Amino acid sequence: MTVQPQYLPTPVPTPPPGGLVASSASLINKKKQPTPPYLPNRHDYKPTHPDLFKIEFGPEGEEFGSCLRAQKAFKRGETLCPIRNTLPGIKAYSSVQVLPDPPIASAPNSPDERRHIELNSDLLYVNHSCDPNVVFDVNGEEAQPTEEDATGKWEGRWRVRAEKDIAAGEILTFAYFSTEWDMDQPFSCLCGTERCIKTIKGAKDIDQSVLETYFINDHIKVMKEEQNKSAQ
């Protein structure tokens, strides 16, 4: 059974092949973007997690309307899947930040350290909402390609976890500022929820009291602490 969404999640800014961002009133700064390493074609699409979720493509030429729908129900706190098989990334609309930015004392300074990753899977299509139903937990380490977890919890590994009960057919959403400090492509949020922050630029521009009402990754917490110290 397909469940109709109760609100319109902000579409992930997914460009058509060629890297040109599709037209959308929600984007604040429209600019050319690099094409993600994983960008499936609707005509020969093969889901990366077929038993868990699938992409629902927007109309031709309106890729911003694409989303990811759950293929089964999940309970709050349940791990949907580990995050693995990622690729090194740069700060971009499609990447996810996993480590703090310099000059944080605890931030790695090696250029080989991956501060941003490309998800390289259908997880790219998890849209933003200020009242999300999943979290991207990138504390700990990336799960290895052949690694197994008999408990299904994947504790200590990067994972996607249900923030609330999710029905089969529901659109999956997460709060972008839970991973992103200063977004490469800010946008005006269209989620329409009571928690809507309106303009999404990253955790850097969100008050501490608001962030504390969300799941926030450790690298964001570290940067917020440094920001607050500097403001004193």
mmCIF file of C-alpha atoms in Angstrom:
data_model
loop_
_atom_site.group_PDB
_atom_site.id
_atom_site.type_symbol
_atom_site.label_atom_id
_atom_site.label_comp_id
_atom_site.label_asym_id
_atom_site.label_seq_id
_atom_site.Cartn_x
_atom_site.Cartn_y
_atom_site.Cartn_z
ATOM 1 C CA MET A 1 0.000 0.000 0.000
ATOM 2 C CA THR A 2 1.354 3.394 -0.949
ATOM 3 C CA VAL A 3 0.988 6.086 1.682
ATOM 4 C CA GLN A 4 0.440 9.629 0.468
ATOM 5 C CA PRO A 5 2.935 12.061 2.042
ATOM 6 C CA GLN A 6 1.505 14.461 4.601
ATOM 7 C CA TYR A 7 3.744 17.271 3.382
ATOM 8 C CA LEU A 8 5.985 18.116 0.476
ATOM 9 C CA PRO A 9 9.624 17.379 1.282
ATOM 10 C CA THR A 10 12.120 19.757 -0.222
ATOM 11 C CA PRO A 11 13.331 18.074 -3.418
ATOM 12 C CA VAL A 12 16.982 17.106 -3.453
ATOM 13 C CA PRO A 13 18.671 19.270 -6.097
ATOM 14 C CA THR A 14 19.339 16.433 -8.523
ATOM 15 C CA PRO A 15 20.642 17.700 -11.857
ATOM 16 C CA PRO A 16 19.964 16.138 -15.218
ATOM 17 C CA PRO A 17 22.942 14.403 -16.874
ATOM 18 C CA GLY A 18 25.572 16.983 -17.714
ATOM 19 C CA GLY A 19 25.643 18.622 -14.304
ATOM 20 C CA LEU A 20 23.386 21.610 -14.985
ATOM 21 C CA VAL A 21 21.099 22.224 -12.049
ATOM 22 C CA ALA A 22 17.437 21.951 -12.978
ATOM 23 C CA SER A 23 15.328 25.069 -12.586
ATOM 24 C CA SER A 24 13.758 25.365 -9.137
ATOM 25 C CA ALA A 25 12.407 28.345 -7.216
ATOM 26 C CA SER A 26 13.646 26.768 -3.983
ATOM 27 C CA LEU A 27 17.320 27.194 -4.891
ATOM 28 C CA ILE A 28 18.990 30.359 -3.624
ATOM 29 C CA ASN A 29 22.143 30.181 -5.716
ATOM 30 C CA LYS A 30 21.740 28.411 -9.031
ATOM 31 C CA LYS A 31 25.057 27.358 -10.518
ATOM 32 C CA LYS A 32 26.739 24.592 -12.418
ATOM 33 C CA GLN A 33 27.438 21.521 -10.335
ATOM 34 C CA PRO A 34 29.612 18.472 -10.952
ATOM 35 C CA THR A 35 27.671 15.381 -11.919
ATOM 36 C CA PRO A 36 27.533 12.879 -9.023
ATOM 37 C CA PRO A 37 29.322 9.569 -9.653
ATOM 38 C CA TYR A 38 25.972 7.801 -9.185
ATOM 39 C CA LEU A 39 23.124 9.309 -11.190
ATOM 40 C CA PRO A 40 20.725 6.600 -12.424
ATOM 41 C CA ASN A 41 18.732 6.846 -15.616
ATOM 42 C CA ARG A 42 14.998 6.344 -15.191
ATOM 43 C CA HIS A 43 14.874 4.144 -18.297
ATOM 44 C CA ASP A 44 17.303 1.470 -17.070
ATOM 45 C CA TYR A 45 17.203 2.076 -13.320
ATOM 46 C CA LYS A 46 18.244 -0.780 -11.035
ATOM 47 C CA PRO A 47 17.701 -0.044 -7.311
ATOM 48 C CA THR A 48 20.766 -0.298 -5.092
ATOM 49 C CA HIS A 49 18.631 -1.483 -2.126
ATOM 50 C CA PRO A 50 15.577 -3.039 -3.858
ATOM 51 C CA ASP A 51 14.063 -4.591 -0.721
ATOM 52 C CA LEU A 52 14.344 -1.377 1.302
ATOM 53 C CA PHE A 53 13.647 1.642 -0.899
ATOM 54 C CA LYS A 54 13.356 2.773 -4.509
ATOM 55 C CA ILE A 55 13.653 6.047 -6.387
ATOM 56 C CA GLU A 56 10.457 7.646 -7.622
ATOM 57 C CA PHE A 57 11.585 9.832 -10.506
ATOM 58 C CA GLY A 58 10.019 13.217 -11.130
ATOM 59 C CA PRO A 59 8.609 14.098 -14.556
ATOM 60 C CA GLU A 60 11.035 14.276 -17.471
ATOM 61 C CA GLY A 61 13.017 17.500 -17.171
ATOM 62 C CA GLU A 62 11.917 18.004 -13.546
ATOM 63 C CA GLU A 63 14.429 15.838 -11.723
ATOM 64 C CA PHE A 64 14.058 18.002 -8.622
ATOM 65 C CA GLY A 65 10.767 16.214 -8.063
ATOM 66 C CA SER A 66 12.469 12.846 -7.555
ATOM 67 C CA CYS A 67 12.396 11.172 -4.149
ATOM 68 C CA LEU A 68 13.126 7.901 -2.356
ATOM 69 C CA ARG A 69 10.213 5.799 -1.074
ATOM 70 C CA ALA A 70 10.389 3.063 1.545
ATOM 71 C CA GLN A 71 9.504 -0.392 0.222
ATOM 72 C CA LYS A 72 8.682 -1.722 3.688
ATOM 73 C CA ALA A 73 7.691 -0.388 7.098
ATOM 74 C CA PHE A 74 10.304 0.568 9.690
ATOM 75 C CA LYS A 75 9.931 1.183 13.416
ATOM 76 C CA ARG A 76 11.374 4.239 15.134
ATOM 77 C CA GLY A 77 15.007 3.562 16.073
ATOM 78 C CA GLU A 78 15.378 0.758 13.533
ATOM 79 C CA THR A 79 18.397 0.835 11.230
ATOM 80 C CA LEU A 80 17.333 0.875 7.594
ATOM 81 C CA CYS A 81 20.791 0.094 6.228
ATOM 82 C CA PRO A 82 24.497 0.749 6.719
ATOM 83 C CA ILE A 83 26.110 3.494 4.649
ATOM 84 C CA ARG A 84 28.932 1.932 2.644
ATOM 85 C CA ASN A 85 30.551 1.751 -0.790
ATOM 86 C CA THR A 86 30.846 5.541 -0.702
ATOM 87 C CA LEU A 87 33.372 7.514 -2.729
ATOM 88 C CA PRO A 88 35.608 10.462 -1.799
ATOM 89 C CA GLY A 89 33.811 13.716 -2.499
ATOM 90 C CA ILE A 90 34.199 17.461 -2.466
ATOM 91 C CA LYS A 91 31.838 20.021 -0.993
ATOM 92 C CA ALA A 92 28.924 19.871 -3.443
ATOM 93 C CA TYR A 93 25.134 19.705 -3.519
ATOM 94 C CA SER A 94 25.262 15.895 -3.700
ATOM 95 C CA SER A 95 27.926 15.192 -1.067
ATOM 96 C CA VAL A 96 27.572 14.430 2.649
ATOM 97 C CA GLN A 97 29.958 15.887 5.220
ATOM 98 C CA VAL A 98 31.400 13.337 7.658
ATOM 99 C CA LEU A 99 34.261 15.218 9.380
ATOM 100 C CA PRO A 100 34.674 18.767 10.728
ATOM 101 C CA ASP A 101 36.265 21.526 8.680
ATOM 102 C CA PRO A 102 39.668 22.974 9.617
ATOM 103 C CA PRO A 103 40.847 24.901 11.565
ATOM 104 C CA ILE A 104 39.080 22.881 14.277
ATOM 105 C CA ALA A 105 41.785 21.436 16.527
ATOM 106 C CA SER A 106 40.307 17.948 16.310
ATOM 107 C CA ALA A 107 39.836 18.087 12.532
ATOM 108 C CA PRO A 108 42.206 16.071 10.350
ATOM 109 C CA ASN A 109 44.562 18.216 8.293
ATOM 110 C CA SER A 110 45.607 15.546 5.834
ATOM 111 C CA PRO A 111 44.296 16.129 2.293
ATOM 112 C CA ASP A 112 43.704 12.382 2.148
ATOM 113 C CA GLU A 113 41.062 12.566 4.862
ATOM 114 C CA ARG A 114 37.560 12.496 3.432
ATOM 115 C CA ARG A 115 35.571 15.354 4.911
ATOM 116 C CA HIS A 116 32.895 14.886 2.260
ATOM 117 C CA ILE A 117 31.652 11.705 0.614
ATOM 118 C CA GLU A 118 29.459 10.801 -2.328
ATOM 119 C CA LEU A 119 26.841 8.277 -1.249
ATOM 120 C CA ASN A 120 27.124 6.398 -4.547
ATOM 121 C CA SER A 121 23.678 4.807 -4.107
ATOM 122 C CA ASP A 122 19.950 5.514 -4.061
ATOM 123 C CA LEU A 123 20.475 7.277 -0.717
ATOM 124 C CA LEU A 124 21.370 10.320 -2.840
ATOM 125 C CA TYR A 125 17.614 10.764 -3.325
ATOM 126 C CA VAL A 126 16.704 11.146 0.348
ATOM 127 C CA ASN A 127 15.195 14.637 0.395
ATOM 128 C CA HIS A 128 15.429 17.294 3.081
ATOM 129 C CA SER A 129 12.743 17.980 5.664
ATOM 130 C CA CYS A 130 12.879 20.037 8.854
ATOM 131 C CA ASP A 131 10.765 17.264 10.415
ATOM 132 C CA PRO A 132 12.640 14.228 9.040
ATOM 133 C CA ASN A 133 11.752 10.561 9.363
ATOM 134 C CA VAL A 134 15.337 9.244 9.100
ATOM 135 C CA VAL A 135 18.792 10.316 10.245
ATOM 136 C CA PHE A 136 22.117 9.856 8.503
ATOM 137 C CA ASP A 137 24.347 8.780 11.386
ATOM 138 C CA VAL A 138 27.949 9.218 10.205
ATOM 139 C CA ASN A 139 29.534 8.923 13.635
ATOM 140 C CA GLY A 140 31.941 6.013 13.850
ATOM 141 C CA GLU A 141 33.336 4.351 10.729
ATOM 142 C CA GLU A 142 32.071 3.373 7.313
ATOM 143 C CA ALA A 143 30.819 -0.209 7.082
ATOM 144 C CA GLN A 144 33.028 -2.383 4.896
ATOM 145 C CA PRO A 145 31.578 -3.837 1.656
ATOM 146 C CA THR A 146 31.497 -7.428 2.927
ATOM 147 C CA GLU A 147 30.870 -6.645 6.598
ATOM 148 C CA GLU A 148 27.841 -8.212 8.272
ATOM 149 C CA ASP A 149 25.952 -7.364 11.459
ATOM 150 C CA ALA A 150 23.725 -10.132 12.798
ATOM 151 C CA THR A 151 21.875 -7.641 15.028
ATOM 152 C CA GLY A 152 20.974 -5.391 12.101
ATOM 153 C CA LYS A 153 21.749 -2.329 14.230
ATOM 154 C CA TRP A 154 25.153 -1.437 12.752
ATOM 155 C CA GLU A 155 26.212 0.381 15.909
ATOM 156 C CA GLY A 156 29.534 2.197 15.513
ATOM 157 C CA ARG A 157 29.108 2.239 11.730
ATOM 158 C CA TRP A 158 27.692 4.843 9.378
ATOM 159 C CA ARG A 159 24.002 4.064 9.021
ATOM 160 C CA VAL A 160 20.534 5.331 8.136
ATOM 161 C CA ARG A 161 18.196 5.092 11.116
ATOM 162 C CA ALA A 162 14.452 5.683 11.446
ATOM 163 C CA GLU A 163 13.671 8.835 13.446
ATOM 164 C CA LYS A 164 9.995 7.864 13.651
ATOM 165 C CA ASP A 165 7.761 5.028 12.472
ATOM 166 C CA ILE A 166 7.828 4.828 8.672
ATOM 167 C CA ALA A 167 5.088 3.225 6.590
ATOM 168 C CA ALA A 168 5.730 1.317 3.375
ATOM 169 C CA GLY A 169 5.526 3.782 0.492
ATOM 170 C CA GLU A 170 6.473 6.811 2.598
ATOM 171 C CA ILE A 171 8.992 9.334 1.264
ATOM 172 C CA LEU A 172 12.283 9.236 3.170
ATOM 173 C CA THR A 173 13.669 12.552 4.420
ATOM 174 C CA PHE A 174 16.507 13.749 6.629
ATOM 175 C CA ALA A 175 17.663 17.127 7.948
ATOM 176 C CA TYR A 176 20.547 18.246 5.747
ATOM 177 C CA PHE A 177 21.989 20.410 8.518
ATOM 178 C CA SER A 178 22.538 17.294 10.638
ATOM 179 C CA THR A 179 25.551 16.561 8.410
ATOM 180 C CA GLU A 180 26.293 19.870 6.635
ATOM 181 C CA TRP A 181 27.991 22.839 8.305
ATOM 182 C CA ASP A 182 27.973 25.309 5.415
ATOM 183 C CA MET A 183 26.027 24.055 2.421
ATOM 184 C CA ASP A 184 27.411 24.466 -1.064
ATOM 185 C CA GLN A 185 23.926 25.186 -2.380
ATOM 186 C CA PRO A 186 21.557 26.841 0.153
ATOM 187 C CA PHE A 187 17.835 26.693 -0.576
ATOM 188 C CA SER A 188 14.445 27.814 0.672
ATOM 189 C CA CYS A 189 12.764 24.872 2.382
ATOM 190 C CA LEU A 190 9.343 23.758 1.132
ATOM 191 C CA CYS A 191 8.661 21.038 3.705
ATOM 192 C CA GLY A 192 5.751 23.011 5.179
ATOM 193 C CA THR A 193 6.043 21.407 8.615
ATOM 194 C CA GLU A 194 5.625 23.208 11.934
ATOM 195 C CA ARG A 195 9.378 22.819 12.469
ATOM 196 C CA CYS A 196 10.318 24.403 9.132
ATOM 197 C CA ILE A 197 13.425 26.592 9.373
ATOM 198 C CA LYS A 198 12.629 28.242 6.006
ATOM 199 C CA THR A 199 16.158 28.849 4.693
ATOM 200 C CA ILE A 200 18.618 25.961 4.782
ATOM 201 C CA LYS A 201 22.251 27.064 4.686
ATOM 202 C CA GLY A 202 23.760 24.513 7.054
ATOM 203 C CA ALA A 203 24.223 24.140 10.807
ATOM 204 C CA LYS A 204 26.530 27.171 10.856
ATOM 205 C CA ASP A 205 23.512 29.475 10.555
ATOM 206 C CA ILE A 206 21.133 27.648 12.911
ATOM 207 C CA ASP A 207 20.839 28.553 16.578
ATOM 208 C CA GLN A 208 22.161 26.064 19.116
ATOM 209 C CA SER A 209 18.755 25.802 20.799
ATOM 210 C CA VAL A 210 17.191 24.663 17.519
ATOM 211 C CA LEU A 211 19.928 22.147 16.718
ATOM 212 C CA GLU A 212 19.477 20.573 20.141
ATOM 213 C CA THR A 213 15.985 19.442 19.119
ATOM 214 C CA TYR A 214 17.458 17.265 16.337
ATOM 215 C CA PHE A 215 19.847 14.375 15.939
ATOM 216 C CA ILE A 216 23.102 16.106 14.990
ATOM 217 C CA ASN A 217 26.332 14.338 14.044
ATOM 218 C CA ASP A 218 29.433 14.745 16.190
ATOM 219 C CA HIS A 219 31.430 16.720 13.605
ATOM 220 C CA ILE A 220 28.660 19.333 13.520
ATOM 221 C CA LYS A 221 28.554 19.485 17.327
ATOM 222 C CA VAL A 222 32.320 20.106 17.434
ATOM 223 C CA MET A 223 32.091 22.982 14.958
ATOM 224 C CA LYS A 224 29.110 24.509 16.762
ATOM 225 C CA GLU A 225 31.005 24.416 20.052
ATOM 226 C CA GLU A 226 33.946 26.204 18.423
ATOM 227 C CA GLN A 227 31.617 28.776 16.882
ATOM 228 C CA ASN A 228 29.963 29.476 20.233
ATOM 229 C CA LYS A 229 33.350 29.854 21.956
ATOM 230 C CA SER A 230 34.478 32.348 19.321
ATOM 231 C CA ALA A 231 31.315 34.392 19.835
ATOM 232 C CA GLN A 232 31.888 34.802 23.581
#
